Amino acid sequence: MGRGRRKVMVYLCAMPFRYNLVYFLILFIPCISRAQADSTAQVLEEVFHAKDKIEQQKIERLVVLKRRFAQERMPTRKLDLAKELILAYRKYQVDSAIHYTQLYRQLGEQLTDSLVVNQANFYLASLYSSTGKFIEAENLLRGIKRSALPNDLVPAYFEAYTAFSSHYGQSSNNEQYFKLSERYRDSLLNLLPDTSLQYRIALATKYLYHNRETEAEQILRSLLLKTDDRYTERGLIAYLLGLMYKNKNDIDQATYYFSLSAISDIRHVVKDNASLQSLAQCYNSHGDIDKAYQFIQAAVNDAAFCNIRYRSLENSSFYGIINTSFQEKELAQKRALRQNLIVISLLSMFLVLALFFLYTQIKKLRRARIELHQANAELKKLNTQLLLSNTNLSESNHIKEEYIAQFFDICSSYIDKIDEQRKLLLKRFAQKQYDDINKILKSQDVVKNELEELYRNFDIIFLNLYPSFIEDFNQLLRSEERINLKDGELLNTELRIFALIRLGITDSTKIATFLRYSLRTVYNYRVKVRGKVAGSKDEFEAKIRDIGEIRSF
């Protein structure tokens, strides 16, 4: 029998309980697209990096289960909790699984429940054989009389013997025990209904063992339709498909299915797995030593933690090969690093020489610039005279604009003083001086009239300076959004804000102070008008500062 067939037998028999064989294989798609493989590789990387976090969640669940088991006083309920712990630990930590199986058997003995005792013995026999305790496993199995077993336990009896024979055959490399394992599986097939899922899984396993891969594949295709990621058996299913392709030397397909198997094993915290080891071999064949070393190291750690003897033996046979390749790659990288350092050092020397040459050229260029500066001195004098003339003209315009702004500021300040005076008199009135003064001071008419007069004066002066402002302003807006003034209105609030911007007052705080509005009101007006702009909103206010031809005096 080939090594691949033996690995099939060992992996299948590592699951001794009846429900462990349910949902056996994944659908094999003859041509897996590159996108599928890339997506699976990405998921594997994400799940692998979250491995510790996923395991921590399992540990927390186990802590809860153990606490409930310790606190439970009802024997029947305690039996159920012990069985839950056995199932939770069997693929995670065999020593703990053995401990709770022994407690499970003790409870069965206390209740004189032979069904529980025999079931515990089957569990223990499989667990003992996985850790290399073959004598203990065989003694347990020989101590069970098949004729005394109820019909419900007979399949578990053959399952336990199948697992024991396969584990012992793997450990001793004895072909006879692999054949014996097959005979026990045949006996199991004779007991199961041929329409049951367990029967079809066992039959597919038999076909795989006898290299009847085409028939096995037909069964596996139909079984995949009944499985999804919720089942821990998905790891075994994908592993067997990967093993089939590995035996065909189709490493790409094997890598894909081993990746699916590893994803399932990590998500279900299965430490007794063969997926990581096989995945490491595939990546090693591809020449990806880093990933190969990463996965074989994880496989070794999982086997040691779970205390599965045959897994440790399998891993040790490949660990040395991959570790050697990894060390060789590291040495090659170090050699390349040294070579790169030498090249960088040489380049640095050339760079220093280039900088020195550049420095001498810069000195020559500096002298040439000095000569050019002297040659351009006369031209600069002429430019200075021209700039002076332009400056005088600009200052003339600026004076007019400053005059308007200053005038507006004085008026605003005057209004503030009036308001302060009103507040002062109101304070005196509060001290019970004159009732008629109180009525006057409470009135806002003075301030309101002064503000209206101030705004009107501003509007008149501004439109006198920029008579085309309103027309030019409307040209910047969409036709349906243009501003139409009411009868007798020179400028409205929106136009007055942008008139100040035309004069160079762009700060919203200053505008709010001049117009005696809140800062938010000014901001809202500016945003509102920007939403009506026909062209670019970012250039709108820059265009405002350019519109309107100033009237000459």
mmCIF file of N, CA and C in Angstrom, residues 383-442:
data_model
loop_
_atom_site.group_PDB
_atom_site.id
_atom_site.type_symbol
_atom_site.label_atom_id
_atom_site.label_comp_id
_atom_site.label_asym_id
_atom_site.label_seq_id
_atom_site.Cartn_x
_atom_site.Cartn_y
_atom_site.Cartn_z
ATOM 1 N N ASN A 383 12.547 99.275 -14.881
ATOM 2 C CA ASN A 383 11.356 98.578 -14.369
ATOM 3 C C ASN A 383 10.839 99.219 -13.084
ATOM 4 N N THR A 384 11.772 99.721 -12.287
ATOM 5 C CA THR A 384 11.378 100.368 -11.027
ATOM 6 C C THR A 384 10.558 101.622 -11.280
ATOM 7 N N GLN A 385 10.988 102.386 -12.281
ATOM 8 C CA GLN A 385 10.243 103.597 -12.611
ATOM 9 C C GLN A 385 8.837 103.260 -13.093
ATOM 10 N N LEU A 386 8.725 102.248 -13.919
ATOM 11 C CA LEU A 386 7.427 101.826 -14.419
ATOM 12 C C LEU A 386 6.540 101.312 -13.281
ATOM 13 N N LEU A 387 7.117 100.537 -12.382
ATOM 14 C CA LEU A 387 6.364 100.011 -11.248
ATOM 15 C C LEU A 387 5.877 101.128 -10.343
ATOM 16 N N LEU A 388 6.699 102.199 -10.215
ATOM 17 C CA LEU A 388 6.311 103.329 -9.384
ATOM 18 C C LEU A 388 5.065 104.008 -9.932
ATOM 19 N N SER A 389 5.048 104.167 -11.258
ATOM 20 C CA SER A 389 3.865 104.777 -11.887
ATOM 21 C C SER A 389 2.619 103.922 -11.664
ATOM 22 N N ASN A 390 2.787 102.636 -11.848
ATOM 23 C CA ASN A 390 1.645 101.735 -11.632
ATOM 24 C C ASN A 390 1.186 101.735 -10.184
ATOM 25 N N THR A 391 2.156 101.846 -9.281
ATOM 26 C CA THR A 391 1.822 101.858 -7.850
ATOM 27 C C THR A 391 1.004 103.086 -7.493
ATOM 28 N N ASN A 392 1.391 104.223 -8.068
ATOM 29 C CA ASN A 392 0.658 105.463 -7.796
ATOM 30 C C ASN A 392 -0.796 105.347 -8.247
ATOM 31 N N LEU A 393 -0.971 104.729 -9.420
ATOM 32 C CA LEU A 393 -2.320 104.560 -9.930
ATOM 33 C C LEU A 393 -3.132 103.608 -9.040
ATOM 34 N N SER A 394 -2.475 102.537 -8.594
ATOM 35 C CA SER A 394 -3.159 101.578 -7.722
ATOM 36 C C SER A 394 -3.513 102.204 -6.396
ATOM 37 N N GLU A 395 -2.617 103.041 -5.905
ATOM 38 C CA GLU A 395 -2.882 103.679 -4.623
ATOM 39 C C GLU A 395 -4.082 104.619 -4.715
ATOM 40 N N SER A 396 -4.227 105.243 -5.876
ATOM 41 C CA SER A 396 -5.363 106.137 -6.057
ATOM 42 C C SER A 396 -6.672 105.369 -5.915
ATOM 43 N N ASN A 397 -6.740 104.240 -6.548
ATOM 44 C CA ASN A 397 -7.943 103.408 -6.436
ATOM 45 C C ASN A 397 -8.118 102.879 -5.016
ATOM 46 N N HIS A 398 -6.991 102.509 -4.423
ATOM 47 C CA HIS A 398 -7.051 101.942 -3.079
ATOM 48 C C HIS A 398 -7.556 102.971 -2.075
ATOM 49 N N ILE A 399 -7.174 104.245 -2.273
ATOM 50 C CA ILE A 399 -7.608 105.310 -1.361
ATOM 51 C C ILE A 399 -9.125 105.424 -1.370
ATOM 52 N N LYS A 400 -9.700 105.334 -2.568
ATOM 53 C CA LYS A 400 -11.149 105.425 -2.670
ATOM 54 C C LYS A 400 -11.822 104.276 -1.906
ATOM 55 N N GLU A 401 -11.291 103.087 -2.094
ATOM 56 C CA GLU A 401 -11.868 101.936 -1.418
ATOM 57 C C GLU A 401 -11.695 102.022 0.090
ATOM 58 N N GLU A 402 -10.516 102.485 0.501
ATOM 59 C CA GLU A 402 -10.272 102.654 1.932
ATOM 60 C C GLU A 402 -11.190 103.708 2.530
ATOM 61 N N TYR A 403 -11.491 104.727 1.748
ATOM 62 C CA TYR A 403 -12.374 105.806 2.236
ATOM 63 C C TYR A 403 -13.754 105.233 2.547
ATOM 64 N N ILE A 404 -14.267 104.435 1.654
ATOM 65 C CA ILE A 404 -15.585 103.833 1.879
ATOM 66 C C ILE A 404 -15.562 102.933 3.115
ATOM 67 N N ALA A 405 -14.530 102.093 3.202
ATOM 68 C CA ALA A 405 -14.441 101.176 4.334
ATOM 69 C C ALA A 405 -14.310 101.936 5.647
ATOM 70 N N GLN A 406 -13.485 103.003 5.626
ATOM 71 C CA GLN A 406 -13.286 103.786 6.852
ATOM 72 C C GLN A 406 -14.577 104.481 7.266
ATOM 73 N N PHE A 407 -15.276 105.009 6.287
ATOM 74 C CA PHE A 407 -16.535 105.681 6.554
ATOM 75 C C PHE A 407 -17.542 104.696 7.186
ATOM 76 N N PHE A 408 -17.602 103.555 6.621
ATOM 77 C CA PHE A 408 -18.530 102.537 7.128
ATOM 78 C C PHE A 408 -18.155 102.123 8.546
ATOM 79 N N ASP A 409 -16.867 102.022 8.814
ATOM 80 C CA ASP A 409 -16.385 101.643 10.145
ATOM 81 C C ASP A 409 -16.752 102.698 11.174
ATOM 82 N N ILE A 410 -16.609 104.004 10.788
ATOM 83 C CA ILE A 410 -16.928 105.104 11.711
ATOM 84 C C ILE A 410 -18.418 105.083 12.036
ATOM 85 N N CYS A 411 -19.220 104.875 11.026
ATOM 86 C CA CYS A 411 -20.663 104.838 11.243
ATOM 87 C C CYS A 411 -21.049 103.681 12.167
ATOM 88 N N SER A 412 -20.442 102.543 11.916
ATOM 89 C CA SER A 412 -20.739 101.388 12.754
ATOM 90 C C SER A 412 -20.325 101.639 14.193
ATOM 91 N N SER A 413 -19.159 102.269 14.347
ATOM 92 C CA SER A 413 -18.672 102.592 15.695
ATOM 93 C C SER A 413 -19.609 103.582 16.374
ATOM 94 N N TYR A 414 -20.119 104.543 15.609
ATOM 95 C CA TYR A 414 -21.022 105.537 16.177
ATOM 96 C C TYR A 414 -22.295 104.872 16.680
ATOM 97 N N ILE A 415 -22.785 103.942 15.921
ATOM 98 C CA ILE A 415 -23.994 103.217 16.328
ATOM 99 C C ILE A 415 -23.736 102.447 17.626
ATOM 100 N N ASP A 416 -22.539 101.848 17.725
ATOM 101 C CA ASP A 416 -22.194 101.120 18.949
ATOM 102 C C ASP A 416 -22.186 102.057 20.153
ATOM 103 N N LYS A 417 -21.663 103.250 19.966
ATOM 104 C CA LYS A 417 -21.610 104.203 21.083
ATOM 105 C C LYS A 417 -23.021 104.604 21.517
ATOM 106 N N ILE A 418 -23.883 104.850 20.526
ATOM 107 C CA ILE A 418 -25.265 105.189 20.855
ATOM 108 C C ILE A 418 -25.897 104.052 21.660
ATOM 109 N N ASP A 419 -25.627 102.826 21.222
ATOM 110 C CA ASP A 419 -26.200 101.684 21.904
ATOM 111 C C ASP A 419 -25.672 101.563 23.328
ATOM 112 N N GLU A 420 -24.379 101.818 23.497
ATOM 113 C CA GLU A 420 -23.783 101.776 24.829
ATOM 114 C C GLU A 420 -24.421 102.849 25.727
ATOM 115 N N GLN A 421 -24.646 104.038 25.157
ATOM 116 C CA GLN A 421 -25.268 105.118 25.932
ATOM 117 C C GLN A 421 -26.679 104.714 26.361
ATOM 118 N N ARG A 422 -27.381 104.087 25.435
ATOM 119 C CA ARG A 422 -28.730 103.627 25.763
ATOM 120 C C ARG A 422 -28.711 102.635 26.923
ATOM 121 N N LYS A 423 -27.745 101.727 26.910
ATOM 122 C CA LYS A 423 -27.627 100.744 27.984
ATOM 123 C C LYS A 423 -27.296 101.413 29.313
ATOM 124 N N LEU A 424 -26.442 102.457 29.252
ATOM 125 C CA LEU A 424 -26.050 103.161 30.477
ATOM 126 C C LEU A 424 -27.268 103.849 31.104
ATOM 127 N N LEU A 425 -28.051 104.533 30.275
ATOM 128 C CA LEU A 425 -29.233 105.212 30.780
ATOM 129 C C LEU A 425 -30.255 104.217 31.312
ATOM 130 N N LEU A 426 -30.325 103.090 30.656
ATOM 131 C CA LEU A 426 -31.244 102.057 31.117
ATOM 132 C C LEU A 426 -30.848 101.563 32.503
ATOM 133 N N LYS A 427 -29.542 101.503 32.739
ATOM 134 C CA LYS A 427 -29.042 101.086 34.060
ATOM 135 C C LYS A 427 -29.456 102.102 35.127
ATOM 136 N N ARG A 428 -29.340 103.362 34.764
ATOM 137 C CA ARG A 428 -29.744 104.400 35.720
ATOM 138 C C ARG A 428 -31.255 104.350 35.980
ATOM 139 N N PHE A 429 -31.947 104.070 34.925
ATOM 140 C CA PHE A 429 -33.381 103.955 35.091
ATOM 141 C C PHE A 429 -33.720 102.815 36.057
ATOM 142 N N ALA A 430 -32.924 101.742 35.945
ATOM 143 C CA ALA A 430 -33.138 100.610 36.846
ATOM 144 C C ALA A 430 -32.930 101.021 38.292
ATOM 145 N N GLN A 431 -32.226 102.131 38.479
ATOM 146 C CA GLN A 431 -32.010 102.651 39.836
ATOM 147 C C GLN A 431 -33.153 103.600 40.255
ATOM 148 N N LYS A 432 -34.264 103.555 39.457
ATOM 149 C CA LYS A 432 -35.491 104.295 39.789
ATOM 150 C C LYS A 432 -35.299 105.812 39.707
ATOM 151 N N GLN A 433 -34.865 106.243 38.523
ATOM 152 C CA GLN A 433 -34.705 107.696 38.340
ATOM 153 C C GLN A 433 -35.914 108.272 37.615
ATOM 154 N N TYR A 434 -36.038 108.192 36.271
ATOM 155 C CA TYR A 434 -37.146 108.830 35.560
ATOM 156 C C TYR A 434 -37.879 107.788 34.715
ATOM 157 N N ASP A 435 -39.187 107.772 34.877
ATOM 158 C CA ASP A 435 -39.990 106.812 34.122
ATOM 159 C C ASP A 435 -40.014 107.123 32.645
ATOM 160 N N ASP A 436 -40.060 108.376 32.286
ATOM 161 C CA ASP A 436 -40.115 108.715 30.864
ATOM 162 C C ASP A 436 -38.822 108.348 30.163
ATOM 163 N N ILE A 437 -37.698 108.445 30.909
ATOM 164 C CA ILE A 437 -36.408 108.044 30.301
ATOM 165 C C ILE A 437 -36.424 106.544 30.024
ATOM 166 N N ASN A 438 -37.047 105.825 30.914
ATOM 167 C CA ASN A 438 -37.090 104.366 30.746
ATOM 168 C C ASN A 438 -37.779 103.983 29.444
ATOM 169 N N LYS A 439 -38.864 104.678 29.081
ATOM 170 C CA LYS A 439 -39.587 104.381 27.854
ATOM 171 C C LYS A 439 -38.733 104.682 26.632
ATOM 172 N N ILE A 440 -38.030 105.805 26.731
ATOM 173 C CA ILE A 440 -37.187 106.178 25.574
ATOM 174 C C ILE A 440 -36.068 105.168 25.389
ATOM 175 N N LEU A 441 -35.451 104.809 26.516
ATOM 176 C CA LEU A 441 -34.285 103.927 26.420
ATOM 177 C C LEU A 441 -34.646 102.518 25.971
ATOM 178 N N LYS A 442 -35.870 102.105 26.279
ATOM 179 C CA LYS A 442 -36.261 100.771 25.847
ATOM 180 C C LYS A 442 -36.572 100.706 24.366
#
